[in-house]
Each structure stands twice: as structure tokens, then as C-alpha cells.
């Protein structure tokens, strides 16, 4: 059971290859516009490609639970067309993981009170948490989180961080983020994209070694008290 | 409010066949062979059924189109289905085959659908906006071709074509009703079968895809199903505008529920709306008004009123 991309190339990305086994986590880092979201969409089949294989299938060519149980992608923003679709109805759509109830997922993210609300009335932070709840209910083998903390206040960001680090519902989490401290504290392996190519793929310790950070971020990132901080 | 609306609607449906140009003595309705019996059972009842089923198809079709295209202006006619039917009807009339015009109309609607899907097969990715634009381009093409048809036709033929474009619910007997009933059942069964993936379409195409839905296939199946049913309807009544546009919007405003819960109500109230408009068309003046005129006269102000109320 693995996620594998081999020599993927398009307008943005160049010869991207890596493999992730079920149970392993990954943080994907890189500058704006380097192709992180494109990579995520290729991996989950939203952008069709012959270079991707997830648990033995090409995700762009299979439908139904056959693909859904293997891979899932959470966009940076919750998009809902219908003005009256409730949070509960929205979550029902991704309820593949029957071991977890909708109430249980909402409780884990401290948003039980949103259950009956239309998705359109949620604030961006609430919408983000509802998206995360949908990922837990979906329970895919590989789940891609695209900027999961972008809209969260510090308290909720901290809660989400704990969830990402300790959660056992989702076997493999791939987190795209610009938050270096989050990436560091998660301790997941790191894939760093630079100019469309994989410039680094290895352990968290190796990536966050000060000399490596100095080389990649032009001396603008420091270790302070066990955190990685951008020096402004 | 909802209960009142439902009650009033049922009352309207029950009362509709009793109103018309000729007053029918109620005691004679059960006497086979009487004039009243003939008018009531062979004209009034089929008329109301026709209005109900066509209204239902157009309204449900509108709701589905609006979801699939993410466009509140979409109606079952947006893809050029009605223009195709109109053009082919015009051709039938000019060719001296007026008797076959429903067949031509249906052929025109289906031909349009096939052309559209033939073109869509060349899109690399699922692109509803492109499909919509192709539909609009086809409509303009058909409109131009219709002008040529008018230009080539005699005065009598022009009048016939024009009457078709205004829409008409005239019907005698139950042959057409049976066919339309089958088309309605087909459409309702289709949306019932696909109601879960349809609900996923209410989020975003990407989210629906990630939940395992084959968005492209589902969209095409729904569009094809609607076009087929609308093709049958238009071939019998001509294009009746506005129902598919306004009824789904009115129901969303009144019910404040997501679209997948409005599938059946939109069929029902679309039917009721057309029966209501037809009642006005048949009873207002000395001669029947074209139904398309009434749907727009009744629907447009109410629609604007709702939009203004929502704005507040």
C-alpha cells in the first residue's frame, strides 16, 4: 500500500518522483507558485496523469469508494455551491469511515454547534474545521491537507496541530504548508520543492538543521527555544 | 405557509378542469356521449395533465441545469434544445409535413443534444462552461437558420411557425399524455437514482470527485435525461419559456433548503405553475392567450419581487 509518483512533468513541475508508504506522513514545503497544490491535485487524480499510482490504482481513472478510500485532498478553502446545504449534509457526503460518527468528528474539532448550519454561513475558520472533520469521516489511506491552518486563529491552530500529530484515524497525512514551525513541530518527513523540482526529501531533523535552513531560506529562519521562527 | 401553498396547489389542480371557454354542467360529466362529457374527459383533463407534466419537466430540468452548470440563468433551453426543436418544426412546416412536426421537433431537440455531446467529447477535461457556451452558440446558429426559414416560407407557413414558438397546450385525448407521462417518470426515476451523487454536486466539482463521484459522467447523464424529457415536451407544446428559470429560484427562496430536497417539489410546483398560467390563458379573454405570454407575464414580476425581497 503506497502512494507513488514517477517522473511527473508539466508546465510547473519537473520530473517529480517520490514514494510514500501507508502509515508514513509528509510535509510538503516550497515557495508560492512552486507547484505544491498542482502536485497535490495530480496525486489525488484531479489532474489526470499516468505517472501516479495510489494503492495500485491510477486515481484519475477510478471512481466510487475504490478511489475514495485510498486518497483524499482538502483544498485551502471550503467551496459549496448550494446556499442551503447544511454542515451535516455536507459531512454525510464523505462519511466512508463508519467507525467515526458525524457527531464524533464535530466534537473532536469542537464545532458541534455548527451541525445544522448552512455551509454558506460559516466563517473561514469554521469552514476550515468542517473540512478537517470531513477528512476524518472520509478516512482515506492518504490525506492531503492544503494549507490547513491558513484561516485559523492561534487557539484553533494549536488544536489542529495536536490533531494532526496525534490522530490515528488517518493512516498517512500529507500536509502542504507555509508555516515552518508547524512543519517542524509535526516532525513529519519533508519534501521541499524548488523551481518545480524536488530539492529535498528526507527526515525532519535533516531539513531543519540550521545550515540547511540558511541555505534554503537565505538566513531568514532561526531556531529559537525549540521553535523555528522567521526573523522579521 | 408551506402547507397552505400545498393545499392551494392541490385545490387548483382539482378545480382547473372545470374552468374554460364553455361552462360544463357538472351533472353531465358522468354521462358518456354527452358533449360535456367529451369536452371534460377528452379535452380539459388531458389539457391540465399536459400543462402539469410539461411544467414539471421544465421546472425540474431547470433545477438540474442550474446545479450542473453552476449558473442561475441556466434553463433546459440554454443548451439550444428548444431552438433545435423550433428550427426542425419550421423545416417540417415548410416541407409540407406539418402533421409530422412533433416528430421533427423531437428530432431537432435530440439532434442538438447529440451535436453538443459530440463536441463535448473533444474537451480534455470536464468543462461545463464550455458546454454552455457551445449551447449558446448553437442557439444563435439555429435562430439565424430560423430567420432563413421565415424568409423562405409563405405567409401561412410563417404564421404556423410563429404559433409554435409561442407555445400551446392544445391537446385531444391521451396519446401524448402517456408519452409525456413516461418521459416524466423517466426523468424522476433518473434523479431519484442519482440523488446521492447529485447532492455531492452541490458542493464543488472537485469535492464531489474526491468523494468518488464521476462528475463528468454524472453531469452528462443528467443533461441527457433532462434534454430527452424536454425534447418530448417541446415537441408537443412548443418552447414555453421562463418556467425552468423561475420555479427553482422561487422554491429555493420559499423553502430555504438545498437543491437535492427540492427535486420533487420543483416538479410538482412547476406543474402547478403551468396549470395556473394555463387557467389564466384560457379564461382571461375571448380567445386563448399563448401560454408562453402568460408564464412570462405572471412569472417575471413575481420573480423580481422575490429578488427584491431577498435583497432586503
Coordinates of C-alpha atoms in Angstrom, one line a residue:
Chain A
X1 CA 0.0 0.0 0.0
X2 CA 1.8 3.0 -1.2
X3 CA 1.5 6.3 -3.0
X4 CA 3.9 6.7 -5.8
X5 CA 4.6 9.4 -8.4
X6 CA 7.2 8.8 -11.1
X7 CA 8.9 11.5 -13.3
X8 CA 5.9 13.8 -13.3
X9 CA 6.4 16.9 -15.5
X10 CA 4.1 19.7 -16.6
X11 CA 4.3 23.5 -17.0
X12 CA 5.2 24.0 -13.4
X13 CA 6.7 20.8 -12.1
X14 CA 9.8 19.0 -13.4
X15 CA 10.4 15.3 -13.1
X16 CA 8.9 14.9 -9.6
X17 CA 9.2 11.4 -8.1
X18 CA 8.7 10.1 -4.7
X19 CA 7.1 7.2 -2.8
X20 CA 5.2 7.3 0.5
X21 CA 4.1 4.1 2.3
X22 CA 0.8 3.8 4.1
X23 CA 1.4 4.9 7.7
X24 CA 4.1 7.5 6.8
X25 CA 3.4 11.2 6.9
X26 CA 4.9 14.0 4.9
X27 CA 5.1 17.8 5.0
X28 CA 5.4 19.5 1.6
X29 CA 7.1 22.8 1.6
X30 CA 8.1 25.3 -1.1
X31 CA 7.7 28.9 -2.2
X32 CA 4.5 30.4 -3.6
X33 CA 3.8 29.2 -7.1
X34 CA 6.3 26.3 -7.0
X35 CA 3.5 23.8 -7.7
X36 CA 2.6 22.3 -4.3
X37 CA -1.2 22.5 -5.0
X38 CA -0.7 21.2 -8.5
X39 CA 1.3 18.3 -7.1
X40 CA -1.5 17.5 -4.6
X41 CA -4.1 17.6 -7.4
X42 CA -2.0 15.3 -9.5
X43 CA -1.6 12.9 -6.6
X44 CA -5.4 12.7 -5.9
X45 CA -6.4 12.3 -9.6
X46 CA -8.0 15.8 -10.0
X47 CA -5.3 16.4 -12.6
X48 CA -5.1 13.2 -14.7
X49 CA -1.6 11.7 -15.1
X50 CA -0.2 8.3 -15.9
X51 CA 2.7 9.0 -13.5
X52 CA 0.7 8.4 -10.3
X53 CA -0.2 5.2 -8.6
X54 CA -2.1 5.0 -5.3
X55 CA -2.5 1.6 -3.7
X56 CA -2.2 0.0 -7.1
X57 CA -4.7 2.2 -9.0
X58 CA -4.5 5.4 -11.1
X59 CA -6.7 7.8 -9.1
X60 CA -7.9 9.7 -12.1
X61 CA -9.3 6.6 -13.7
X62 CA -11.3 5.1 -10.8
X63 CA -14.4 6.2 -9.1
X64 CA -16.6 5.4 -6.1
X65 CA -15.2 4.1 -2.9
X66 CA -12.5 2.2 -4.8
X67 CA -10.6 5.5 -5.1
X68 CA -12.2 7.5 -2.3
X69 CA -10.9 5.1 0.4
X70 CA -7.4 5.4 -0.8
X71 CA -6.8 9.1 -1.3
X72 CA -8.4 12.4 -0.3
X73 CA -7.5 16.1 -0.8
X74 CA -8.6 19.0 1.3
X75 CA -8.4 22.3 -0.6
X76 CA -7.4 25.5 1.3
X77 CA -11.0 26.8 1.2
X78 CA -14.3 25.1 1.6
X79 CA -16.3 25.5 -1.6
X80 CA -20.0 24.9 -1.6
X81 CA -22.3 25.9 -4.4
X82 CA -25.7 25.4 -2.7
X83 CA -26.7 28.2 -0.4
X84 CA -28.7 25.9 2.0
X85 CA -26.6 22.7 2.2
X86 CA -26.1 22.1 5.9
X87 CA -22.9 21.1 7.6
X88 CA -24.4 17.7 8.5
X89 CA -25.5 17.1 4.9
X90 CA -22.0 18.1 3.7
X91 CA -20.3 15.7 6.1
X92 CA -22.6 12.9 5.1
X93 CA -21.1 13.0 1.6
X94 CA -17.7 11.9 2.9
X95 CA -18.8 9.5 5.5
X96 CA -16.9 6.5 4.5
X97 CA -15.2 5.9 7.8
X98 CA -18.2 4.3 9.7
X99 CA -16.1 3.8 12.8
X100 CA -16.5 7.5 13.4
X101 CA -19.9 9.3 13.7
X102 CA -20.6 12.8 12.4
X103 CA -21.2 14.0 15.9
X104 CA -17.9 12.4 17.0
X105 CA -15.9 14.2 14.2
X106 CA -17.6 17.6 15.0
X107 CA -16.8 17.0 18.7
X108 CA -13.1 16.3 18.0
X109 CA -12.9 19.7 16.3
X110 CA -15.1 21.5 18.9
X111 CA -17.7 22.6 16.3
X112 CA -20.7 20.5 17.4
X113 CA -22.8 23.7 17.4
X114 CA -22.3 24.1 13.6
X115 CA -24.1 20.9 12.7
X116 CA -27.4 22.3 11.5
X117 CA -25.9 25.5 9.9
X118 CA -25.8 26.0 6.2
X119 CA -22.1 25.8 5.0
X120 CA -22.5 29.2 3.4
X121 CA -22.9 30.9 6.8
X122 CA -19.6 29.6 8.2
X123 CA -16.6 31.9 8.9
X124 CA -13.5 30.9 7.0
X125 CA -12.0 29.4 10.2
X126 CA -15.2 27.4 10.9
X127 CA -15.3 26.2 7.3
X128 CA -11.7 25.0 7.7
X129 CA -12.6 22.9 10.7
X130 CA -15.6 21.5 9.0
X131 CA -13.3 20.5 6.1
X132 CA -11.0 18.8 8.5
X133 CA -14.0 17.0 10.1
X134 CA -14.9 15.7 6.6
X135 CA -11.4 14.4 6.2
X136 CA -11.7 12.4 9.4
X137 CA -15.1 11.0 8.3
X138 CA -13.6 10.2 4.9
X139 CA -10.7 8.3 6.5
X140 CA -8.7 7.8 3.3
X141 CA -5.4 5.9 3.5
X142 CA -3.6 9.1 2.2
X143 CA -5.0 12.5 3.0
X144 CA -3.6 15.7 1.6
X145 CA -4.1 18.9 3.6
X146 CA -3.5 22.0 1.5
X147 CA -2.7 24.9 3.9
X148 CA -4.9 23.6 6.7
X149 CA -4.0 26.3 9.2
X150 CA -4.3 29.3 6.8
X151 CA -7.5 30.6 8.2
X152 CA -7.2 29.6 11.8
X153 CA -6.7 31.7 14.9
X154 CA -3.9 30.7 17.2
X155 CA -6.1 28.7 19.6
X156 CA -7.6 26.7 16.8
X157 CA -4.3 26.3 15.0
X158 CA -2.9 24.8 18.1
X159 CA -5.8 22.4 18.4
X160 CA -5.4 21.4 14.8
X161 CA -1.7 20.9 15.3
X162 CA -2.4 18.4 18.1
X163 CA -4.9 16.6 16.0
X164 CA -2.5 16.3 13.0
X165 CA 0.2 15.0 15.3
X166 CA -1.8 12.6 17.4
X167 CA -4.7 11.5 15.2
X168 CA -4.8 7.8 14.4
X169 CA -7.9 7.9 12.1
X170 CA -5.9 8.9 9.1
X171 CA -3.0 6.5 8.3
X172 CA -1.0 8.9 6.2
X173 CA -1.2 12.6 6.2
X174 CA 0.5 14.9 3.7
X175 CA 0.5 18.5 4.8
X176 CA 1.2 21.4 2.5
X177 CA 2.0 24.5 4.5
X178 CA 4.0 27.7 4.6
X179 CA 4.1 27.6 8.4
X180 CA 7.6 26.3 9.1
X181 CA 7.1 26.0 12.8
X182 CA 4.1 23.8 12.2
X183 CA 6.1 21.7 9.8
X184 CA 9.0 21.4 12.3
X185 CA 6.8 20.6 15.3
X186 CA 4.9 17.9 13.4
X187 CA 8.2 16.1 12.9
X188 CA 7.0 14.5 9.6
X189 CA 9.4 13.8 6.8
X190 CA 9.9 16.8 4.5
X191 CA 9.5 17.2 0.7
X192 CA 10.8 20.6 -0.4
X193 CA 10.0 21.8 -3.9
X194 CA 12.3 24.4 -5.5
X195 CA 11.7 25.7 -9.1
X196 CA 9.4 22.8 -9.8
X197 CA 11.7 20.1 -8.7
X198 CA 12.2 18.1 -5.5
X199 CA 15.1 19.9 -3.9
X200 CA 15.0 17.9 -0.7
X201 CA 13.2 14.8 0.5
X202 CA 14.3 13.4 3.9
X203 CA 13.8 13.5 7.6
X204 CA 12.6 16.5 9.6
X205 CA 15.9 16.7 11.5
X206 CA 18.0 16.9 8.4
X207 CA 15.7 19.5 6.8
X208 CA 15.5 21.7 9.9
X209 CA 19.3 21.6 10.5
X210 CA 20.3 25.3 10.8
X211 CA 22.8 25.1 7.9
X212 CA 20.2 23.6 5.6
X213 CA 17.7 26.3 6.6
X214 CA 20.3 29.0 6.0
X215 CA 21.0 27.7 2.5
X216 CA 17.3 27.3 1.5
X217 CA 15.8 30.4 3.2
X218 CA 18.7 32.9 2.8
X219 CA 19.4 33.2 6.6
X220 CA 15.8 34.4 7.4
X221 CA 14.9 31.4 9.5
X222 CA 16.2 30.6 13.0
X223 CA 15.8 28.0 15.7
X224 CA 14.7 29.7 19.0
X225 CA 13.6 27.8 22.1
X226 CA 12.7 24.6 20.2
X227 CA 10.7 26.5 17.5
X228 CA 11.5 27.6 14.0
X229 CA 11.0 31.3 13.6
X230 CA 11.1 33.6 10.7
X231 CA 13.3 36.6 11.6
X232 CA 11.5 39.7 10.6
Chain B
X1 CA -47.0 28.8 4.7
X2 CA -45.7 25.6 3.0
X3 CA -48.8 23.7 4.0
X4 CA -51.1 26.5 2.7
X5 CA -49.2 26.5 -0.6
X6 CA -49.6 22.8 -1.0
X7 CA -53.3 22.9 -0.1
X8 CA -53.9 25.8 -2.5
X9 CA -52.0 23.9 -5.2
X10 CA -54.0 20.7 -4.8
X11 CA -57.2 22.7 -4.9
X12 CA -56.1 24.4 -8.1
X13 CA -55.2 21.1 -9.7
X14 CA -58.6 19.7 -8.8
X15 CA -60.6 22.8 -9.9
X16 CA -58.6 23.5 -13.1
X17 CA -60.5 21.2 -15.5
X18 CA -63.8 22.8 -14.5
X19 CA -62.9 26.2 -16.0
X20 CA -62.8 27.1 -19.6
X21 CA -64.4 28.9 -22.5
X22 CA -67.5 26.7 -22.2
X23 CA -69.4 26.2 -19.0
X24 CA -69.9 22.5 -18.4
X25 CA -72.9 21.2 -16.4
X26 CA -71.4 19.1 -13.6
X27 CA -74.3 16.5 -13.7
X28 CA -73.5 15.7 -17.3
X29 CA -69.8 14.9 -16.7
X30 CA -70.7 11.3 -15.8
X31 CA -72.9 10.8 -18.8
X32 CA -70.8 9.2 -21.6
X33 CA -71.8 10.5 -25.0
X34 CA -72.8 14.0 -23.8
X35 CA -71.0 17.0 -25.1
X36 CA -69.9 18.0 -21.6
X37 CA -68.5 14.5 -21.0
X38 CA -66.5 14.7 -24.2
X39 CA -65.1 18.1 -23.5
X40 CA -64.3 17.3 -19.9
X41 CA -62.6 13.9 -20.4
X42 CA -61.1 14.3 -23.8
X43 CA -60.0 18.0 -23.7
X44 CA -60.0 19.5 -20.2
X45 CA -58.4 16.7 -18.3
X46 CA -55.7 16.0 -20.9
X47 CA -55.1 19.7 -21.1
X48 CA -54.5 20.0 -17.4
X49 CA -52.4 16.9 -17.3
X50 CA -50.3 18.2 -20.2
X51 CA -49.7 21.5 -18.5
X52 CA -48.8 19.8 -15.3
X53 CA -46.3 17.3 -16.8
X54 CA -44.7 19.9 -19.1
X55 CA -44.4 22.4 -16.2
X56 CA -42.9 19.7 -14.0
X57 CA -40.3 18.6 -16.6
X58 CA -39.3 22.2 -17.4
X59 CA -39.0 23.2 -13.8
X60 CA -37.1 20.1 -12.6
X61 CA -34.9 20.4 -15.7
X62 CA -34.2 24.0 -14.7
X63 CA -33.1 23.0 -11.2
X64 CA -30.8 20.3 -12.5
X65 CA -29.3 22.6 -15.2
X66 CA -28.6 25.3 -12.6
X67 CA -26.8 22.8 -10.4
X68 CA -24.8 21.1 -13.2
X69 CA -23.8 24.4 -14.8
X70 CA -23.4 26.4 -11.5
X71 CA -25.3 29.1 -13.3
X72 CA -28.6 30.6 -12.0
X73 CA -29.6 31.6 -15.5
X74 CA -29.5 28.1 -17.0
X75 CA -32.7 26.6 -18.1
X76 CA -33.5 23.4 -20.1
X77 CA -33.4 25.6 -23.1
X78 CA -29.9 27.0 -22.5
X79 CA -28.2 24.3 -24.5
X80 CA -30.2 25.1 -27.6
X81 CA -32.6 22.1 -27.2
X82 CA -35.7 24.3 -27.8
X83 CA -34.1 26.3 -30.7
X84 CA -33.3 22.9 -32.3
X85 CA -36.9 21.8 -31.9
X86 CA -38.2 25.1 -33.2
X87 CA -36.0 25.0 -36.3
X88 CA -36.8 21.5 -37.2
X89 CA -40.5 22.2 -36.7
X90 CA -40.2 25.1 -39.1
X91 CA -38.5 22.8 -41.6
X92 CA -41.3 20.3 -41.3
X93 CA -43.9 23.1 -41.9
X94 CA -42.1 24.5 -44.9
X95 CA -41.6 21.0 -46.3
X96 CA -45.4 20.5 -46.2
X97 CA -45.1 17.9 -43.4
X98 CA -47.0 19.8 -40.6
X99 CA -48.5 16.5 -39.5
X100 CA -45.1 15.2 -38.6
X101 CA -43.9 18.4 -36.9
X102 CA -43.9 16.9 -33.3
X103 CA -41.6 14.2 -34.6
X104 CA -39.4 16.8 -36.3
X105 CA -39.4 18.8 -33.1
X106 CA -38.3 15.9 -31.1
X107 CA -35.7 15.0 -33.8
X108 CA -34.4 18.6 -33.6
X109 CA -34.1 18.5 -29.8
X110 CA -32.2 15.2 -29.9
X111 CA -30.0 16.2 -32.8
X112 CA -28.9 19.2 -30.8
X113 CA -28.2 17.0 -27.8
X114 CA -26.1 14.7 -29.9
X115 CA -24.2 17.5 -31.5
X116 CA -23.5 19.0 -28.1
X117 CA -22.2 15.8 -26.6
X118 CA -20.2 15.0 -29.7
X119 CA -18.4 18.4 -29.3
X120 CA -18.1 17.8 -25.5
X121 CA -16.3 14.5 -26.2
X122 CA -13.4 16.6 -27.5
X123 CA -13.0 18.6 -24.3
X124 CA -10.0 17.2 -22.5
X125 CA -11.4 17.9 -19.0
X126 CA -14.9 18.4 -17.7
X127 CA -15.8 21.9 -18.6
X128 CA -19.4 22.8 -18.1
X129 CA -18.9 26.5 -19.0
X130 CA -17.5 25.5 -22.5
X131 CA -20.5 23.2 -23.0
X132 CA -22.8 26.1 -22.0
X133 CA -21.1 28.4 -24.5
X134 CA -21.4 25.8 -27.2
X135 CA -25.1 25.6 -26.4
X136 CA -25.5 29.3 -26.7
X137 CA -23.6 29.4 -30.0
X138 CA -25.9 26.6 -31.3
X139 CA -28.9 28.6 -30.2
X140 CA -27.7 31.6 -32.2
X141 CA -27.0 29.4 -35.2
X142 CA -30.5 28.0 -35.0
X143 CA -32.0 31.4 -34.6
X144 CA -30.3 32.5 -37.8
X145 CA -31.4 29.4 -39.6
X146 CA -34.9 30.1 -38.4
X147 CA -34.8 33.5 -39.9
X148 CA -33.8 31.9 -43.2
X149 CA -36.8 29.5 -42.8
X150 CA -39.1 32.5 -42.2
X151 CA -37.7 34.2 -45.3
X152 CA -38.3 31.1 -47.4
X153 CA -41.8 30.4 -46.1
X154 CA -45.2 31.6 -47.3
X155 CA -47.4 33.8 -45.1
X156 CA -49.4 30.8 -43.9
X157 CA -46.3 28.8 -43.0
X158 CA -44.8 31.8 -41.2
X159 CA -47.9 32.0 -39.1
X160 CA -47.7 28.3 -38.2
X161 CA -44.1 28.6 -37.2
X162 CA -44.7 31.7 -35.1
X163 CA -47.6 30.0 -33.3
X164 CA -45.3 27.0 -32.5
X165 CA -42.7 29.4 -31.0
X166 CA -45.4 30.9 -28.7
X167 CA -46.2 27.6 -27.2
X168 CA -49.5 25.8 -27.0
X169 CA -51.1 23.3 -24.7
X170 CA -53.8 22.2 -27.0
X171 CA -54.3 18.5 -26.9
X172 CA -57.0 16.0 -27.5
X173 CA -57.1 12.5 -26.0
X174 CA -54.4 10.7 -24.0
X175 CA -51.8 9.5 -26.6
X176 CA -49.4 12.5 -25.9
X177 CA -50.1 12.4 -22.2
X178 CA -49.0 8.8 -22.0
X179 CA -45.8 9.6 -23.8
X180 CA -45.2 12.7 -21.6
X181 CA -46.0 10.7 -18.5
X182 CA -43.4 8.1 -19.5
X183 CA -40.8 11.0 -20.1
X184 CA -41.7 12.5 -16.7
X185 CA -41.4 9.1 -14.9
X186 CA -38.1 8.5 -16.6
X187 CA -36.7 11.9 -15.5
X188 CA -38.0 11.5 -11.9
X189 CA -36.6 7.9 -11.7
X190 CA -33.2 9.2 -13.1
X191 CA -32.8 11.9 -10.5
X192 CA -34.0 9.6 -7.7
X193 CA -31.4 7.0 -8.7
X194 CA -28.6 9.7 -8.8
X195 CA -29.8 11.7 -5.8
X196 CA -26.7 11.0 -3.6
X197 CA -24.1 11.9 -6.2
X198 CA -26.3 14.9 -7.2
X199 CA -26.1 16.1 -3.6
X200 CA -22.3 15.9 -3.9
X201 CA -22.5 18.2 -7.0
X202 CA -24.0 20.8 -4.6
X203 CA -20.5 21.3 -3.1
X204 CA -17.9 21.7 -5.8
X205 CA -16.9 19.6 -8.7
X206 CA -13.6 18.9 -7.0
X207 CA -15.1 17.8 -3.7
X208 CA -17.6 15.6 -5.5
X209 CA -14.8 14.0 -7.5
X210 CA -12.8 13.3 -4.3
X211 CA -15.9 11.6 -2.8
X212 CA -15.7 9.2 -5.7
X213 CA -18.3 10.8 -8.0
X214 CA -17.6 10.6 -11.7
X215 CA -18.6 14.2 -12.2
X216 CA -18.3 14.3 -16.0
X217 CA -20.3 11.2 -16.5
X218 CA -23.0 12.2 -13.9
X219 CA -23.3 15.7 -15.5
X220 CA -23.8 14.2 -19.0
X221 CA -26.3 11.6 -17.8
X222 CA -28.4 14.3 -16.1
X223 CA -28.2 16.7 -19.0
X224 CA -29.1 14.0 -21.4
X225 CA -32.0 12.9 -19.3
X226 CA -33.4 16.4 -19.0
X227 CA -32.9 17.1 -22.7
X228 CA -34.7 13.9 -23.6
X229 CA -37.7 14.8 -21.4
X230 CA -37.7 18.4 -22.6
X231 CA -37.4 17.3 -26.2
X232 CA -40.6 15.2 -25.7
X233 CA -42.3 18.2 -24.0
X234 CA -41.3 20.8 -26.6
X235 CA -42.3 18.6 -29.5
X236 CA -45.9 18.7 -28.1
X237 CA -46.2 22.2 -26.8
X238 CA -43.5 24.3 -28.4
X239 CA -41.0 26.2 -26.3
X240 CA -42.6 27.5 -23.1
X241 CA -40.0 29.8 -21.6
X242 CA -39.4 31.0 -18.0
X243 CA -40.8 28.1 -16.1
X244 CA -37.4 26.4 -15.8
X245 CA -35.8 29.6 -14.8
X246 CA -38.1 30.9 -12.1
X247 CA -39.7 28.0 -10.3
X248 CA -36.4 26.6 -8.9
X249 CA -35.5 30.1 -7.7
X250 CA -38.9 30.7 -6.1
X251 CA -38.8 27.3 -4.3
X252 CA -35.3 28.0 -3.0
X253 CA -36.4 31.3 -1.6
X254 CA -39.6 29.9 -0.1
X255 CA -38.3 26.6 1.3
X256 CA -34.7 27.6 2.1
X257 CA -33.5 24.1 1.5
X258 CA -30.7 22.6 -0.5
X259 CA -31.4 21.6 -4.1
X260 CA -31.5 17.8 -3.6
X261 CA -34.5 18.3 -1.3
X262 CA -36.3 20.4 -3.9
X263 CA -36.2 17.9 -6.7
X264 CA -39.8 16.6 -6.2
X265 CA -41.2 20.0 -5.1
X266 CA -39.8 21.6 -8.2
X267 CA -41.5 19.1 -10.4
X268 CA -44.8 19.4 -8.5
X269 CA -44.9 23.2 -8.3
X270 CA -43.6 23.7 -11.8
X271 CA -46.6 21.7 -12.9
X272 CA -48.9 23.7 -10.7
X273 CA -47.5 26.9 -12.0
X274 CA -48.1 26.0 -15.6
X275 CA -51.7 24.8 -14.8
X276 CA -52.3 28.1 -13.1
X277 CA -50.9 30.1 -16.1
X278 CA -52.9 27.9 -18.5
X279 CA -56.1 28.7 -16.5
X280 CA -55.4 32.4 -17.0
X281 CA -54.6 31.9 -20.7
X282 CA -57.9 30.0 -21.2
X283 CA -60.2 32.2 -19.2
X284 CA -59.0 35.8 -19.5
X285 CA -60.2 36.8 -22.9
X286 CA -62.4 35.6 -25.7
X287 CA -59.6 33.7 -27.3
X288 CA -56.9 31.6 -25.6
X289 CA -53.7 33.6 -25.0
X290 CA -50.4 31.9 -26.0
X291 CA -49.2 30.1 -22.8
X292 CA -45.6 31.5 -23.1
X293 CA -47.0 35.0 -22.9
X294 CA -48.8 34.2 -19.6
X295 CA -45.9 32.4 -18.0
X296 CA -43.7 35.5 -18.6
X297 CA -46.4 38.0 -17.6
X298 CA -47.1 36.2 -14.3
X299 CA -43.6 34.9 -13.6
X300 CA -41.4 37.9 -14.3
X301 CA -43.0 40.4 -11.8
X302 CA -43.2 37.7 -9.0
X303 CA -39.6 36.7 -9.7
X304 CA -38.4 40.3 -9.5
X305 CA -40.4 40.8 -6.3
X306 CA -38.7 37.8 -4.7
X307 CA -35.3 39.1 -5.8
X308 CA -36.0 42.5 -4.2
X309 CA -37.2 40.8 -1.0
X310 CA -34.1 38.7 -0.9
X311 CA -32.0 41.9 -1.4
X312 CA -33.5 43.3 1.8

